[in-house]
PDB file of C-alpha atoms in Angstrom:
ATOM      1  CA  MET H 214     -46.998  16.796   6.383  1.00 52.00           C
ATOM      2  CA  THR H 215     -49.909  17.860   4.198  1.00 53.00           C
ATOM      3  CA  PHE H 216     -50.945  16.044   1.068  1.00 46.00           C
ATOM      4  CA  ARG H 217     -49.823  18.994  -1.097  1.00 45.00           C
ATOM      5  CA  ARG H 218     -46.382  19.049   0.574  1.00 41.00           C
ATOM      6  CA  ARG H 219     -45.947  15.262   0.177  1.00 43.00           C
ATOM      7  CA  ALA H 220     -46.896  15.530  -3.507  1.00 41.00           C
ATOM      8  CA  SER H 221     -44.334  18.328  -4.033  1.00 41.00           C
ATOM      9  CA  VAL H 222     -41.566  16.330  -2.352  1.00 41.00           C
ATOM     10  CA  LEU H 223     -42.431  13.227  -4.376  1.00 38.00           C
ATOM     11  CA  LEU H 224     -42.502  15.189  -7.643  1.00 39.00           C
ATOM     12  CA  ALA H 225     -39.119  16.766  -6.872  1.00 45.00           C
ATOM     13  CA  GLY H 226     -37.660  13.322  -6.164  1.00 46.00           C
ATOM     14  CA  VAL H 227     -38.993  11.895  -9.424  1.00 42.00           C
ATOM     15  CA  ALA H 228     -37.644  14.876 -11.376  1.00 43.00           C
ATOM     16  CA  GLY H 229     -34.226  14.435  -9.762  1.00 44.00           C
ATOM     17  CA  ALA H 230     -34.181  10.722 -10.581  1.00 42.00           C
ATOM     18  CA  LEU H 231     -35.090  11.442 -14.222  1.00 37.00           C
ATOM     19  CA  LEU H 232     -32.249  13.951 -14.530  1.00 37.00           C
ATOM     20  CA  MET H 233     -29.805  11.365 -13.180  1.00 39.00           C
ATOM     21  CA  VAL H 234     -31.018   8.752 -15.678  1.00 39.00           C
ATOM     22  CA  MET H 235     -31.431  10.986 -18.720  1.00 40.00           C
ATOM     23  CA  GLY H 236     -28.579  13.393 -18.064  1.00 41.00           C
ATOM     24  CA  SER H 237     -28.597  17.000 -17.119  1.00 36.00           C
ATOM     25  CA  PRO H 238     -29.104  19.712 -19.745  1.00 38.00           C
ATOM     26  CA  VAL H 239     -25.826  21.205 -18.499  1.00 37.00           C
ATOM     27  CA  THR H 240     -23.991  18.402 -20.336  1.00 43.00           C
ATOM     28  CA  ALA H 241     -25.071  19.647 -23.773  1.00 45.00           C
ATOM     29  CA  SER H 242     -24.276  23.261 -23.014  1.00 46.00           C
ATOM     30  CA  ALA H 243     -20.750  22.301 -21.928  1.00 64.00           C
ATOM     31  CA  ALA H 244     -19.884  21.506 -25.562  1.00 69.00           C
ATOM     32  CA  GLN H 245     -17.739  24.136 -27.302  1.00 81.00           C
ATOM     33  CA  THR H 246     -18.367  25.503 -30.820  1.00 95.00           C
ATOM     34  CA  TYR H 247     -15.470  25.356 -33.292  1.00 98.00           C
ATOM     35  CA  THR H 248     -15.039  26.207 -36.986  1.00 98.00           C
ATOM     36  CA  THR H 249     -14.060  23.592 -39.553  1.00 98.00           C
ATOM     37  CA  ALA H 250     -11.524  24.152 -42.329  1.00 98.00           C
ATOM     38  CA  ASN H 251     -12.488  25.854 -45.563  1.00 98.00           C
ATOM     39  CA  VAL H 252     -13.152  22.473 -47.239  1.00 98.00           C
ATOM     40  CA  ARG H 253     -16.180  20.219 -47.560  1.00 98.00           C
ATOM     41  CA  LEU H 254     -15.768  17.704 -44.726  1.00 97.00           C
ATOM     42  CA  ASN H 255     -17.000  14.107 -44.542  1.00 98.00           C
ATOM     43  CA  ILE H 256     -19.006  13.064 -41.488  1.00 98.00           C
ATOM     44  CA  ARG H 257     -18.325   9.430 -40.601  1.00 98.00           C
ATOM     45  CA  SER H 258     -20.236   6.867 -38.540  1.00 98.00           C
ATOM     46  CA  GLY H 259     -17.170   6.222 -36.378  1.00 98.00           C
ATOM     47  CA  PRO H 260     -13.711   7.583 -35.565  1.00 98.00           C
ATOM     48  CA  GLY H 261     -11.839   6.682 -38.717  1.00 98.00           C
ATOM     49  CA  THR H 262     -11.662   6.699 -42.491  1.00 98.00           C
ATOM     50  CA  GLY H 263     -12.780   3.066 -42.559  1.00 98.00           C
ATOM     51  CA  TYR H 264     -16.223   4.024 -41.243  1.00 98.00           C
ATOM     52  CA  SER H 265     -19.011   4.875 -43.660  1.00 98.00           C
ATOM     53  CA  ILE H 266     -19.715   8.445 -44.709  1.00 98.00           C
ATOM     54  CA  VAL H 267     -23.076   9.492 -43.246  1.00 98.00           C
ATOM     55  CA  GLY H 268     -23.063  13.094 -44.448  1.00 98.00           C
ATOM     56  CA  ASN H 269     -20.861  16.090 -45.036  1.00 97.00           C
ATOM     57  CA  LEU H 270     -20.331  19.598 -43.766  1.00 98.00           C
ATOM     58  CA  PRO H 271     -19.964  22.680 -45.945  1.00 98.00           C
ATOM     59  CA  ALA H 272     -16.669  24.574 -45.771  1.00 98.00           C
ATOM     60  CA  SER H 273     -16.149  26.692 -42.635  1.00 98.00           C
ATOM     61  CA  SER H 274     -19.015  25.129 -40.680  1.00 98.00           C
ATOM     62  CA  LYS H 275     -19.564  25.716 -36.970  1.00 98.00           C
ATOM     63  CA  VAL H 276     -19.668  22.463 -34.981  1.00 98.00           C
ATOM     64  CA  LEU H 277     -20.173  21.446 -31.371  1.00 97.00           C
ATOM     65  CA  ILE H 278     -17.708  18.881 -30.067  1.00 97.00           C
ATOM     66  CA  TYR H 279     -19.427  16.693 -27.476  1.00 96.00           C
ATOM     67  CA  CYS H 280     -16.486  14.350 -26.927  1.00 97.00           C
ATOM     68  CA  GLN H 281     -13.322  13.147 -28.653  1.00 97.00           C
ATOM     69  CA  THR H 282     -11.774   9.738 -29.250  1.00 98.00           C
ATOM     70  CA  PRO H 283      -8.687   8.298 -30.952  1.00 98.00           C
ATOM     71  CA  GLY H 284      -9.025   6.722 -34.390  1.00 98.00           C
ATOM     72  CA  THR H 285      -7.411   6.750 -37.824  1.00 98.00           C
ATOM     73  CA  THR H 286      -4.548   9.249 -38.170  1.00 98.00           C
ATOM     74  CA  VAL H 287      -5.434  11.987 -40.665  1.00 98.00           C
ATOM     75  CA  THR H 288      -3.447  14.891 -42.104  1.00 98.00           C
ATOM     76  CA  GLY H 289      -5.598  17.955 -42.640  1.00 98.00           C
ATOM     77  CA  THR H 290      -5.612  21.737 -42.659  1.00 98.00           C
ATOM     78  CA  TYR H 291      -4.665  21.955 -38.974  1.00 97.00           C
ATOM     79  CA  GLY H 292      -1.971  19.268 -38.873  1.00 97.00           C
ATOM     80  CA  THR H 293      -1.826  15.519 -38.411  1.00 98.00           C
ATOM     81  CA  SER H 294      -3.898  13.890 -35.678  1.00 98.00           C
ATOM     82  CA  ASN H 295      -5.590  10.655 -34.676  1.00 98.00           C
ATOM     83  CA  ILE H 296      -8.254  12.570 -32.708  1.00 98.00           C
ATOM     84  CA  TRP H 297     -11.849  12.361 -33.948  1.00 98.00           C
ATOM     85  CA  ASP H 298     -14.590  14.728 -32.816  1.00 98.00           C
ATOM     86  CA  ASN H 299     -18.082  13.495 -31.978  1.00 97.00           C
ATOM     87  CA  ILE H 300     -20.445  16.177 -33.304  1.00 97.00           C
ATOM     88  CA  SER H 301     -23.701  14.235 -32.900  1.00 96.00           C
ATOM     89  CA  SER H 302     -24.871  10.730 -32.086  1.00 95.00           C
ATOM     90  CA  GLY H 303     -22.992   8.417 -34.444  1.00 95.00           C
ATOM     91  CA  GLU H 304     -21.304  11.308 -36.278  1.00 98.00           C
ATOM     92  CA  PHE H 305     -17.541  11.942 -36.222  1.00 98.00           C
ATOM     93  CA  ILE H 306     -15.206  14.308 -38.058  1.00 98.00           C
ATOM     94  CA  ALA H 307     -11.406  14.319 -38.185  1.00 98.00           C
ATOM     95  CA  ASP H 308     -10.014  16.845 -35.681  1.00 98.00           C
ATOM     96  CA  ALA H 309      -7.224  17.696 -38.147  1.00 98.00           C
ATOM     97  CA  TYR H 310      -9.863  19.708 -40.053  1.00 98.00           C
ATOM     98  CA  VAL H 311     -11.248  21.563 -37.016  1.00 98.00           C
ATOM     99  CA  ASN H 312      -9.726  24.776 -35.692  1.00 98.00           C
ATOM    100  CA  THR H 313      -9.633  23.945 -31.976  1.00 97.00           C
ATOM    101  CA  GLY H 314      -6.467  25.932 -31.258  1.00 96.00           C
ATOM    102  CA  SER H 315      -4.864  22.803 -29.807  1.00 94.00           C
ATOM    103  CA  ASP H 316      -2.930  19.728 -30.963  1.00 93.00           C
ATOM    104  CA  GLY H 317      -4.531  17.704 -28.160  1.00 96.00           C
ATOM    105  CA  TYR H 318      -7.922  16.971 -26.707  1.00 97.00           C
ATOM    106  CA  VAL H 319     -10.219  19.950 -26.063  1.00 97.00           C
ATOM    107  CA  ALA H 320     -13.225  17.895 -24.899  1.00 96.00           C
ATOM    108  CA  SER H 321     -13.730  14.847 -22.721  1.00 96.00           C
ATOM    109  CA  ARG H 322     -13.044  11.385 -24.126  1.00 97.00           C
ATOM    110  CA  CYS H 323     -16.046   9.583 -25.597  1.00 96.00           C
ATOM    111  CA  ALA H 324     -17.299   6.693 -23.486  1.00 89.00           C
TER     112      ALA H 324
END
């Protein structure tokens, strides 16, 4: 095996190991975009109304749901639910205000 070939194989192995550790870009693209209700929506630091407000979304915003988790039950525009949507690291919104077209989970459970 030539030096150039060995270097290519080693580089490919390192790149593969980094993808396993850091996560594949396919994970982010698997998230689905949904529209929130026509109300200003609080973004919370965790899955419930007891968590601090870390921001807000304008009415009818488009959001990516990376994962979902149970939390405080909330009644909103789209029904009553205890499902909370993770829209970014440390940012959750009540699923009852997101038009997912479902009363259940539409994304994987948060770890």
